[in-house]
Coordinates of C-alpha atoms in Angstrom, one line a residue:
X28 CA -47.0 19.4 -5.2
X29 CA -46.2 20.7 -1.7
X30 CA -45.4 24.3 -1.2
X31 CA -41.7 24.5 -0.4
X32 CA -41.0 27.5 1.9
X33 CA -37.3 26.5 2.4
X34 CA -36.1 29.7 0.9
X35 CA -39.0 31.9 1.8
X36 CA -37.9 34.7 4.1
X37 CA -41.0 36.9 4.4
X38 CA -44.0 35.0 5.8
X39 CA -46.7 37.6 5.2
X40 CA -48.8 37.6 2.0
X41 CA -47.8 39.9 -0.8
X42 CA -50.4 41.8 -2.7
X43 CA -50.8 39.1 -5.5
X44 CA -51.4 36.4 -2.9
X45 CA -54.0 38.7 -1.3
X46 CA -55.8 39.0 -4.7
X47 CA -55.8 35.3 -5.2
X48 CA -57.1 34.7 -1.7
X49 CA -59.8 37.2 -2.2
X50 CA -60.8 35.5 -5.5
X51 CA -61.0 32.2 -3.6
X52 CA -63.1 33.8 -0.9
X53 CA -65.5 35.1 -3.6
X54 CA -66.0 31.6 -5.0
X55 CA -63.2 31.0 -7.5
X56 CA -62.5 27.3 -7.4
X57 CA -59.0 26.5 -6.2
X58 CA -58.8 23.5 -8.6
X59 CA -58.9 26.0 -11.5
X60 CA -56.1 28.1 -10.4
X61 CA -53.3 27.9 -13.0
X62 CA -50.1 29.8 -13.8
X63 CA -47.6 30.1 -16.6
X64 CA -44.2 31.5 -17.2
X65 CA -44.1 32.9 -20.8
X66 CA -40.6 33.9 -22.0
X67 CA -39.8 35.0 -25.5
X68 CA -37.1 32.7 -27.0
X69 CA -35.0 35.6 -28.4
X70 CA -32.3 35.7 -25.8
X71 CA -31.1 34.4 -22.4
X72 CA -33.1 35.0 -19.3
X73 CA -31.7 37.6 -16.9
X74 CA -32.0 38.3 -13.1
X75 CA -35.3 40.1 -13.6
X76 CA -36.8 36.9 -14.9
X77 CA -35.8 35.2 -11.7
X78 CA -38.4 37.3 -9.9
X79 CA -41.1 36.2 -12.4
X80 CA -40.0 32.6 -12.3
X81 CA -40.1 32.4 -8.5
X82 CA -43.4 34.2 -8.3
X83 CA -45.2 31.9 -10.8
X84 CA -43.6 28.6 -9.8
X85 CA -43.9 29.2 -6.0
X86 CA -47.6 30.2 -6.3
X87 CA -48.2 27.0 -8.3
X88 CA -46.6 25.1 -5.5
X89 CA -48.6 26.9 -2.8
X90 CA -51.9 26.4 -4.5
X91 CA -51.0 22.9 -5.7
X92 CA -51.9 23.9 -9.2
X93 CA -50.2 23.2 -12.6
X94 CA -47.9 25.6 -14.4
X95 CA -47.1 25.9 -18.0
X96 CA -43.7 26.9 -19.5
X97 CA -45.0 28.7 -22.6
X98 CA -42.7 30.2 -25.2
X99 CA -44.3 33.2 -26.8
X100 CA -42.6 32.7 -30.1
X101 CA -44.6 35.2 -32.2
X102 CA -41.6 36.8 -33.9
X103 CA -39.3 34.5 -36.1
X104 CA -36.6 37.1 -36.1
X105 CA -34.0 36.2 -33.5
X106 CA -35.8 33.2 -32.1
X107 CA -34.1 29.9 -32.0
X108 CA -33.7 26.6 -30.2
X109 CA -30.5 27.6 -28.4
X110 CA -32.5 30.2 -26.5
X111 CA -35.2 27.7 -25.7
X112 CA -32.6 25.2 -24.3
X113 CA -30.9 27.9 -22.2
X114 CA -34.3 29.0 -20.7
X115 CA -35.1 25.5 -19.7
X116 CA -31.7 25.0 -18.2
X117 CA -32.0 28.2 -16.2
X118 CA -35.4 27.3 -14.7
X119 CA -34.1 23.8 -13.7
X120 CA -31.0 25.5 -12.2
X121 CA -33.4 27.5 -10.0
X122 CA -34.9 24.2 -8.8
X123 CA -38.3 24.5 -10.6
X124 CA -40.1 22.1 -12.9
X125 CA -43.0 22.9 -15.2
X126 CA -46.0 20.6 -15.8
X127 CA -46.5 21.3 -19.5
X128 CA -44.4 22.9 -22.2
X129 CA -46.2 24.9 -24.9
X130 CA -45.6 27.4 -27.6
X131 CA -47.6 30.3 -28.9
X132 CA -47.0 28.9 -32.3
X133 CA -49.1 25.9 -31.3
X134 CA -52.1 28.2 -31.4
X135 CA -51.4 30.0 -34.7
X136 CA -54.3 28.2 -36.5
X137 CA -56.8 29.2 -33.7
X138 CA -55.5 32.7 -33.5
X139 CA -56.0 33.1 -37.2
X140 CA -59.6 31.8 -36.9
X141 CA -60.3 34.4 -34.2
X142 CA -58.8 37.1 -36.4
X143 CA -61.3 36.1 -39.1
X144 CA -64.1 36.3 -36.4
X145 CA -63.1 39.9 -35.6
X146 CA -63.1 40.8 -39.3
X147 CA -66.5 39.3 -39.8
X148 CA -67.7 41.4 -36.8
X149 CA -66.2 44.5 -38.4
X150 CA -63.7 44.8 -35.5
X151 CA -60.6 44.4 -37.6
X152 CA -59.4 45.7 -41.0
X153 CA -56.4 45.4 -43.4
X154 CA -54.4 48.6 -43.5
X155 CA -52.1 49.2 -46.6
X156 CA -50.3 52.2 -45.0
X157 CA -46.7 52.1 -44.0
X158 CA -45.6 51.8 -40.4
X159 CA -44.4 55.4 -40.3
X160 CA -47.8 56.7 -41.5
X161 CA -49.7 54.5 -39.0
X162 CA -47.4 55.8 -36.2
X163 CA -48.0 59.4 -37.3
X164 CA -51.8 59.0 -37.4
X165 CA -51.9 57.5 -33.9
X166 CA -50.5 60.9 -32.6
X167 CA -50.0 61.1 -28.8
X168 CA -52.2 60.7 -25.7
X169 CA -53.1 64.5 -25.8
X170 CA -54.2 64.5 -29.4
X171 CA -57.0 62.7 -31.2
X172 CA -55.7 60.1 -33.6
X173 CA -56.4 60.2 -37.4
X174 CA -58.4 57.3 -38.8
X175 CA -56.7 55.3 -41.5
X176 CA -58.1 55.7 -45.1
X177 CA -58.7 51.9 -45.0
X178 CA -60.5 51.8 -41.6
X179 CA -63.9 51.5 -43.3
X180 CA -63.2 48.9 -45.8
X181 CA -66.0 46.4 -46.2
X182 CA -65.9 43.1 -44.4
X183 CA -65.7 41.2 -47.6
X184 CA -62.7 43.1 -48.8
X185 CA -60.9 42.7 -45.5
X186 CA -61.6 39.0 -45.5
X187 CA -60.3 38.8 -49.1
X188 CA -57.1 40.8 -48.4
X189 CA -56.3 39.0 -45.1
X190 CA -56.5 35.6 -46.9
X191 CA -54.1 37.0 -49.5
X192 CA -51.8 38.2 -46.7
X193 CA -51.8 34.7 -45.3
X194 CA -51.2 33.1 -48.7
X195 CA -48.1 35.3 -49.4
X196 CA -49.4 37.6 -52.1
X197 CA -48.0 40.7 -50.4
X198 CA -44.5 41.7 -49.5
X199 CA -43.2 42.6 -46.0
X200 CA -44.4 46.0 -44.8
X201 CA -47.0 46.3 -47.5
X202 CA -50.0 45.8 -45.2
X203 CA -51.1 44.8 -41.7
X204 CA -54.2 43.7 -39.9
X205 CA -55.4 46.1 -37.2
X206 CA -58.0 45.9 -34.6
X207 CA -60.7 48.5 -34.9
X208 CA -61.1 50.0 -31.4
X209 CA -60.8 53.7 -30.7
X210 CA -58.4 56.2 -32.4
X211 CA -59.4 58.8 -29.8
X212 CA -58.5 56.7 -26.7
X213 CA -56.0 58.3 -24.2
X214 CA -54.4 54.9 -24.0
X215 CA -52.2 54.6 -27.1
X216 CA -52.5 50.8 -27.0
X217 CA -56.2 51.1 -27.9
X218 CA -55.6 53.1 -31.0
X219 CA -56.3 50.4 -33.5
X220 CA -53.3 48.2 -32.6
X221 CA -51.7 45.9 -35.1
X222 CA -52.7 42.2 -34.9
X223 CA -50.8 40.7 -37.8
X224 CA -47.8 41.7 -39.8
X225 CA -46.1 40.1 -42.8
X226 CA -42.7 38.5 -42.0
X227 CA -41.1 36.3 -44.7
X228 CA -38.8 34.6 -42.2
X229 CA -38.2 31.0 -41.2
X230 CA -39.8 30.2 -37.9
X231 CA -37.9 27.8 -35.6
X232 CA -40.9 25.5 -35.3
X233 CA -43.4 26.2 -38.1
X234 CA -40.7 26.8 -40.7
X235 CA -42.2 28.6 -43.7
X236 CA -45.8 27.5 -43.0
X237 CA -46.8 31.1 -42.1
X238 CA -45.7 34.4 -43.6
X239 CA -48.0 36.4 -41.3
X240 CA -47.3 36.4 -37.6
X241 CA -49.5 37.6 -34.7
X242 CA -48.3 40.4 -32.5
X243 CA -47.5 39.8 -28.9
X244 CA -50.5 41.7 -27.7
X245 CA -53.0 39.8 -29.8
X246 CA -51.4 36.5 -28.9
X247 CA -50.6 36.7 -25.2
X248 CA -54.1 37.0 -23.6
X249 CA -55.7 34.6 -26.0
X250 CA -53.0 32.0 -25.3
X251 CA -53.7 32.5 -21.6
X252 CA -57.4 31.8 -22.4
X253 CA -56.6 28.7 -24.5
X254 CA -54.5 27.3 -21.7
X255 CA -57.0 28.4 -19.0
X256 CA -54.5 30.5 -17.0
X257 CA -56.3 31.9 -14.1
X258 CA -53.9 34.6 -13.0
X259 CA -51.6 36.1 -15.7
X260 CA -48.7 37.7 -13.9
X261 CA -46.6 40.2 -15.7
X262 CA -44.3 43.2 -15.0
X263 CA -45.5 46.7 -14.4
X264 CA -44.8 48.0 -17.9
X265 CA -47.8 45.9 -19.1
X266 CA -50.2 47.8 -16.9
X267 CA -51.3 50.2 -19.6
X268 CA -51.8 47.2 -22.0
X269 CA -54.3 45.6 -19.7
X270 CA -57.3 47.3 -21.3
X271 CA -56.1 45.8 -24.7
X272 CA -55.6 42.4 -23.0
X273 CA -59.1 42.6 -21.7
X274 CA -60.6 43.9 -25.0
X275 CA -59.2 41.0 -27.0
X276 CA -60.6 38.6 -24.4
X277 CA -64.0 40.3 -24.6
X278 CA -64.1 39.4 -28.3
X279 CA -63.7 35.6 -27.8
X280 CA -64.7 34.8 -24.2
X281 CA -67.8 32.9 -23.7
X282 CA -69.3 33.2 -20.3
X283 CA -69.9 29.8 -18.9
X284 CA -69.0 27.7 -15.9
X285 CA -66.6 25.5 -17.9
X286 CA -64.2 28.3 -19.1
X287 CA -62.5 30.7 -16.9
X288 CA -61.4 34.2 -17.9
X289 CA -57.7 35.0 -17.2
X290 CA -57.0 38.0 -15.0
X291 CA -53.8 40.1 -15.6
X292 CA -52.0 41.3 -12.6
X293 CA -48.9 43.5 -12.8
X294 CA -45.9 43.7 -10.4
X295 CA -42.8 45.8 -10.3
X296 CA -39.8 44.5 -12.3
X297 CA -36.4 44.0 -10.8
X298 CA -34.0 46.8 -11.5
X299 CA -30.4 46.6 -10.3
X300 CA -27.7 49.2 -10.3
X301 CA -24.7 49.3 -12.6
X302 CA -26.1 46.8 -15.1
X303 CA -28.5 46.4 -18.0
X304 CA -30.9 43.5 -18.8
X305 CA -32.2 44.6 -22.2
X306 CA -31.7 41.8 -24.7
X307 CA -31.0 44.3 -27.5
X308 CA -28.3 46.0 -25.5
X309 CA -26.7 42.7 -24.5
X310 CA -26.7 41.7 -28.1
X311 CA -24.9 45.0 -28.9
X312 CA -22.2 44.2 -26.3
X313 CA -21.7 40.8 -27.8
X314 CA -21.5 42.2 -31.4
X315 CA -19.0 44.9 -30.3
X316 CA -16.9 42.1 -28.5
X317 CA -17.2 44.0 -25.2
X318 CA -18.5 40.7 -23.7
X319 CA -17.9 37.2 -25.0
X320 CA -21.4 35.8 -25.1
X321 CA -24.9 35.7 -23.4
X322 CA -23.4 33.8 -20.5
X323 CA -20.5 36.2 -19.8
X324 CA -20.1 36.4 -16.0
X325 CA -20.1 40.3 -16.2
X326 CA -23.8 40.5 -17.2
X327 CA -26.7 39.5 -15.1
X328 CA -28.2 36.8 -17.3
X329 CA -28.9 33.7 -15.3
X330 CA -26.3 31.8 -17.2
X331 CA -23.8 34.5 -16.6
X332 CA -24.6 34.5 -12.9
X333 CA -24.2 30.7 -12.8
X334 CA -20.8 30.9 -14.5
X335 CA -19.7 33.5 -12.0
X336 CA -20.7 31.2 -9.1
X337 CA -24.0 32.6 -7.9
X338 CA -26.1 29.8 -6.4
X339 CA -29.8 29.3 -6.9
X340 CA -30.4 29.4 -3.2
X341 CA -28.7 32.8 -2.9
X342 CA -30.6 34.2 -5.9
X343 CA -33.9 33.0 -4.5
X344 CA -33.1 34.3 -1.0
X345 CA -32.4 37.7 -2.6
X346 CA -35.7 37.7 -4.6
X347 CA -37.7 36.8 -1.5
X348 CA -36.0 39.5 0.6
X349 CA -36.9 42.3 -1.9
X350 CA -40.5 41.0 -2.1
X351 CA -43.3 41.5 -4.6
X352 CA -44.6 45.0 -4.9
X353 CA -46.1 47.5 -7.4
X354 CA -43.4 50.1 -6.7
X355 CA -40.5 50.4 -9.2
X356 CA -37.1 51.2 -7.7
X357 CA -33.4 50.5 -8.4
X358 CA -31.8 48.1 -5.9
X359 CA -28.0 48.4 -5.3
X360 CA -26.1 45.4 -6.6
X361 CA -24.3 45.2 -3.2
X362 CA -27.6 43.8 -1.7
X363 CA -27.5 40.9 -4.2
X364 CA -23.8 40.3 -3.4
X365 CA -24.7 40.2 0.3
X366 CA -27.0 37.2 -0.2
X367 CA -24.5 35.5 -2.4
X368 CA -21.7 36.0 0.1
X369 CA -24.0 34.8 2.9
X370 CA -24.7 31.5 1.3
X371 CA -21.2 30.8 0.0
X372 CA -19.9 31.4 3.5
X373 CA -21.7 28.3 4.5
X374 CA -20.9 26.0 1.6
X375 CA -17.4 27.0 0.3
X376 CA -14.2 25.2 1.3
X377 CA -11.5 27.6 2.5
X378 CA -8.2 27.5 0.6
X379 CA -5.1 29.7 0.3
X380 CA -4.2 31.3 -3.0
X381 CA -1.8 34.1 -3.6
X382 CA -2.8 36.4 -6.5
X383 CA 0.1 38.8 -6.7
X384 CA 3.1 36.9 -5.1
X385 CA 6.3 38.2 -3.5
X386 CA 8.8 35.7 -2.1
X387 CA 9.2 35.4 1.7
X388 CA 12.2 33.6 3.1
X389 CA 12.2 32.3 6.7
X390 CA 15.9 32.5 7.6
X391 CA 15.8 30.3 10.7
X392 CA 13.6 27.6 9.2
X393 CA 15.4 24.5 7.9
X394 CA 15.6 24.4 4.1
X395 CA 15.0 20.6 3.8
X396 CA 12.0 20.6 6.2
X397 CA 8.3 20.5 5.1
X398 CA 5.7 20.7 7.8
X399 CA 2.1 19.6 7.0
X400 CA -0.3 21.7 8.9
X401 CA -3.8 20.4 9.5
X402 CA -6.6 23.0 9.0
X403 CA -10.4 22.9 8.8
X404 CA -12.0 23.2 5.5
X405 CA -15.0 25.3 6.7
X406 CA -15.2 26.8 10.2
X407 CA -19.0 27.2 9.7
X408 CA -19.5 23.4 9.4
X409 CA -17.3 20.7 11.0
X410 CA -18.8 18.2 8.5
X411 CA -16.6 19.6 5.8
X412 CA -13.6 18.0 7.6
X413 CA -9.9 19.0 7.6
X414 CA -7.0 19.0 5.1
X415 CA -3.3 19.3 5.4
X416 CA -1.2 22.1 3.8
X417 CA 2.6 22.2 3.5
X418 CA 4.7 24.8 5.2
X419 CA 8.3 25.4 4.3
X420 CA 11.2 27.9 4.3
X421 CA 10.3 29.6 1.0
X422 CA 6.8 31.1 0.8
X423 CA 4.7 33.4 -1.3
X424 CA 2.6 36.1 0.3
X425 CA 0.6 38.9 -1.3
X426 CA 2.7 41.8 -2.5
X427 CA 0.2 44.3 -1.0
X428 CA 0.6 42.6 2.4
X429 CA 4.1 44.1 2.8
X430 CA 5.5 47.6 3.2
X431 CA 9.2 48.3 3.8
X432 CA 8.4 51.3 6.0
X433 CA 5.4 51.2 8.2
X434 CA 2.5 53.6 7.6
X435 CA -0.4 54.7 9.7
X436 CA -3.3 52.2 9.7
X437 CA -1.2 49.6 7.9
X438 CA -1.4 46.5 10.1
X439 CA 0.3 44.0 7.9
X440 CA 3.9 43.1 7.5
X441 CA 6.7 45.7 7.7
X442 CA 10.4 45.7 8.6
X443 CA 10.6 45.0 12.3
X444 CA 7.0 44.1 12.7
X445 CA 5.3 40.8 13.5
X446 CA 2.3 39.1 11.8
X447 CA 0.9 35.6 11.9
X448 CA 0.9 33.4 8.9
X449 CA -2.5 31.8 8.9
X450 CA -2.7 28.3 10.5
X451 CA 1.1 28.5 11.1
X452 CA 3.6 30.7 12.9
X453 CA 4.3 34.3 13.8
X454 CA 7.0 35.9 11.7
X455 CA 9.0 39.1 11.9
X456 CA 10.4 40.9 8.8
X457 CA 14.0 41.8 9.0
X458 CA 15.3 42.9 5.6
X459 CA 14.5 42.9 1.8
X460 CA 16.3 42.2 -1.4
X461 CA 15.7 44.6 -4.3
X462 CA 16.5 44.4 -8.0
X463 CA 18.5 47.0 -9.9
X464 CA 15.3 49.1 -10.3
X465 CA 14.8 49.3 -6.6
X466 CA 11.8 46.9 -6.7
X467 CA 11.5 44.5 -3.7
X468 CA 11.9 40.9 -4.9
X469 CA 12.4 39.0 -1.6
X470 CA 11.6 39.5 2.1
X471 CA 13.8 37.9 4.7
X472 CA 12.2 37.2 8.1
X473 CA 12.5 34.9 11.1
X474 CA 9.8 32.8 12.7
X475 CA 8.9 32.0 16.4
X476 CA 9.0 28.2 16.7
X477 CA 6.9 28.5 19.9
X478 CA 4.0 30.3 18.2
X479 CA 2.4 27.3 16.5
X480 CA -1.3 28.2 15.8
X481 CA -2.9 25.5 17.9
X482 CA -0.8 26.4 21.0
X483 CA -1.2 30.2 21.0
X484 CA -2.9 32.2 23.7
X485 CA -5.4 34.4 21.9
X486 CA -5.4 37.2 24.4
X487 CA -1.6 37.4 24.5
X488 CA -1.3 37.2 20.8
X489 CA -3.8 39.9 20.2
X490 CA -1.4 42.3 22.0
X491 CA 1.5 40.9 20.0
X492 CA 0.2 40.8 16.4
X493 CA -2.6 42.7 14.7
X494 CA -2.8 40.9 11.4
X495 CA -2.9 37.4 9.9
X496 CA -1.7 36.8 6.3
X497 CA -2.4 34.0 3.9
X498 CA 0.5 32.3 2.1
X499 CA 1.5 29.2 0.0
X500 CA 4.7 27.1 0.0
X501 CA 6.5 27.9 -3.2
X502 CA 7.7 24.4 -4.0
X503 CA 4.3 22.9 -3.3
X504 CA 2.2 25.5 -5.0
X505 CA 1.0 25.5 -8.6
X506 CA -0.3 28.2 -11.0
X507 CA -4.0 28.6 -11.6
X508 CA -5.9 30.7 -14.1
X509 CA -8.1 33.3 -12.5
X510 CA -10.7 35.8 -13.9
X511 CA -11.3 38.8 -11.7
X512 CA -14.4 40.9 -12.4
X513 CA -15.3 44.5 -11.8
X514 CA -18.7 46.1 -12.6
X515 CA -19.3 46.3 -16.3
X516 CA -20.7 49.9 -16.0
X517 CA -19.3 52.9 -14.2
X518 CA -22.7 54.6 -13.8
X519 CA -25.4 53.4 -11.3
X520 CA -28.1 53.6 -13.9
X521 CA -26.5 53.1 -17.3
X522 CA -29.8 52.5 -19.2
X523 CA -29.6 55.7 -21.3
X524 CA -26.4 55.9 -23.4
X525 CA -25.2 52.8 -21.7
X526 CA -22.3 52.4 -24.2
X527 CA -20.7 55.6 -22.8
X528 CA -20.3 54.1 -19.3
X529 CA -18.7 50.8 -20.1
X530 CA -15.9 50.0 -17.7
X531 CA -12.7 49.2 -19.6
X532 CA -11.3 47.4 -16.6
X533 CA -14.3 45.0 -16.0
X534 CA -12.2 41.9 -16.4
X535 CA -8.7 40.9 -15.5
X536 CA -7.0 37.6 -16.3
X537 CA -4.2 36.6 -13.9
X538 CA -2.2 33.6 -12.8
X539 CA -2.3 32.9 -9.1
X540 CA -0.5 30.4 -7.0
X541 CA -2.5 27.9 -5.0
X542 CA -2.0 25.4 -2.3
X543 CA -1.8 21.8 -3.6
X544 CA -5.3 20.7 -2.5
X545 CA -6.8 22.8 -5.3
X546 CA -5.4 20.3 -7.8
X547 CA -8.4 18.2 -7.1
X548 CA -10.9 21.1 -7.8
X549 CA -13.7 20.1 -10.1
X550 CA -16.1 22.0 -12.4
X551 CA -18.9 23.7 -10.5
X552 CA -17.2 23.8 -7.1
X553 CA -17.1 26.9 -4.9
X554 CA -14.1 28.0 -2.8
X555 CA -13.2 30.8 -0.6
X556 CA -9.7 32.1 -1.3
X557 CA -9.0 33.2 2.2
X558 CA -8.8 37.0 2.7
X559 CA -9.6 37.5 -1.0
X560 CA -13.1 36.3 -2.0
X561 CA -15.2 33.5 -3.2
X562 CA -14.3 31.8 -6.5
X563 CA -16.1 29.3 -8.8
X564 CA -14.6 26.6 -11.0
X565 CA -15.9 27.6 -14.4
X566 CA -17.7 25.0 -16.4
X567 CA -16.0 26.3 -19.6
X568 CA -12.3 25.2 -19.7
X569 CA -9.7 26.5 -22.1
X570 CA -7.1 24.0 -23.3
X571 CA -8.2 21.7 -20.6
X572 CA -7.0 24.2 -17.9
X573 CA -9.2 24.9 -14.9
X574 CA -10.4 28.5 -14.7
X575 CA -11.5 30.1 -11.4
X576 CA -14.0 33.0 -11.8
X577 CA -14.3 35.4 -8.9
X578 CA -17.8 35.4 -7.6
X579 CA -17.7 38.1 -4.9
X580 CA -15.3 39.7 -2.5
X581 CA -15.0 38.6 1.2
X582 CA -16.3 42.0 2.3
X583 CA -18.5 44.5 0.6
X584 CA -16.1 46.7 -1.4
X585 CA -18.8 48.3 -3.6
X586 CA -19.3 51.5 -1.7
X587 CA -15.5 51.9 -1.3
X588 CA -14.9 51.4 -5.0
X589 CA -17.8 53.7 -5.9
X590 CA -16.2 56.5 -3.9

């Protein structure tokens, strides 16, 4: 593999690269460098995982090493094939490919043998106490823990009981296997952590073969060792678990030139404002029907971001820009939107869609005339070509683009005021028609036939009009289904009591009116609705109707909305 720096923005080495370079300098063989991405298959991946994915996969590209996609499936509760399939799809969406697919469950027999080894060395014991009592005895970092009454069981008894655990003689919660380390350690993870617990649940791969399951801590480092992962990269919350990671490795590692010992390195996780990424909390939102599913565009799962129209390039550019550090902080979501907007500006066709229509009638334009105006699809790139849009006497414009009486700092259409209709003519509003409730239903105006867009003098026009409006011809337009999204949470950091800060107006469904070219829109295409924002043709259709999801606004409205 060749290291692809297409999306890499920062050229200097981050601290993990420096560690690896130092290891190489000190004699670590480059050919033995190896990475893994180890998700738990109990939910969809979220934007925080993108940081870990990019880090591991791009390092494997840089050092021309192999990389494993390893599913740490140590808990049969909540794990299933649907989550595995979604994880694979997300990684491929980001443009990465793994060399080998593995599962922690592949190594259950070996992990069991190593557990027997620890028991024989008097470094593990079966504890019959309840979880509550165990938790109480572990105390806190400022108190010395209390030894379990079963801590000094004989090796023979522990071997006998552990085999009975494996063979299904005990019920769930009746006993566990614990490592015998140090109940006085200031690091709570070292206070005789649990290695195995009884779970009489069906595993998505091993079915009912096992009724005891290894904990994540016991499994993770040993799987790294089995797979010969040289640098085990994980988020910063695992930093205080590194001593346990190393202790377990100490028990099974044999120092020789053939086997390498994995090194755990921690980096800061990605925290974004106004969102949550906890799988448990996302599941709560689904169960309460606040969101529809794991791929709802209002949450920052990779599948949700994809349905909203976020591109893999934009996401990777964002990740590269924030960098790899050991400092935790909360990044404002507007920074993510900036990179999405920047990429979509280059790849999205421009179209005209009116979301909240009001009728505009050009009195001095012939009723039986249709003029097809040629416009460019994307001013950023001439290769996108041109298209033709129809112009006629009866148009829709946005309701908010008109005020009957002019107000200060309102530069759009008012009675007696001129504006340009984008790609067409300058018009002047003359009168309105209202219904019996006083609501404006129609705007009558006149147009300047000499003000065709391609013939205008820009300097003169700037003095004449201060605003350009988008529009659609009524008889040529057609209705489209649109989902508009607002932040799901009203608080910047909703992590605590998140359910109190749910935005009741996080999603709007409306019918807009589009120019005829959008009839050819296909699933997965991006468009800029001019003056409104970027939209994505959703992959999920309802009743065979195309749905457009709003990706991001034309301009950053976040701070304005926040105020």
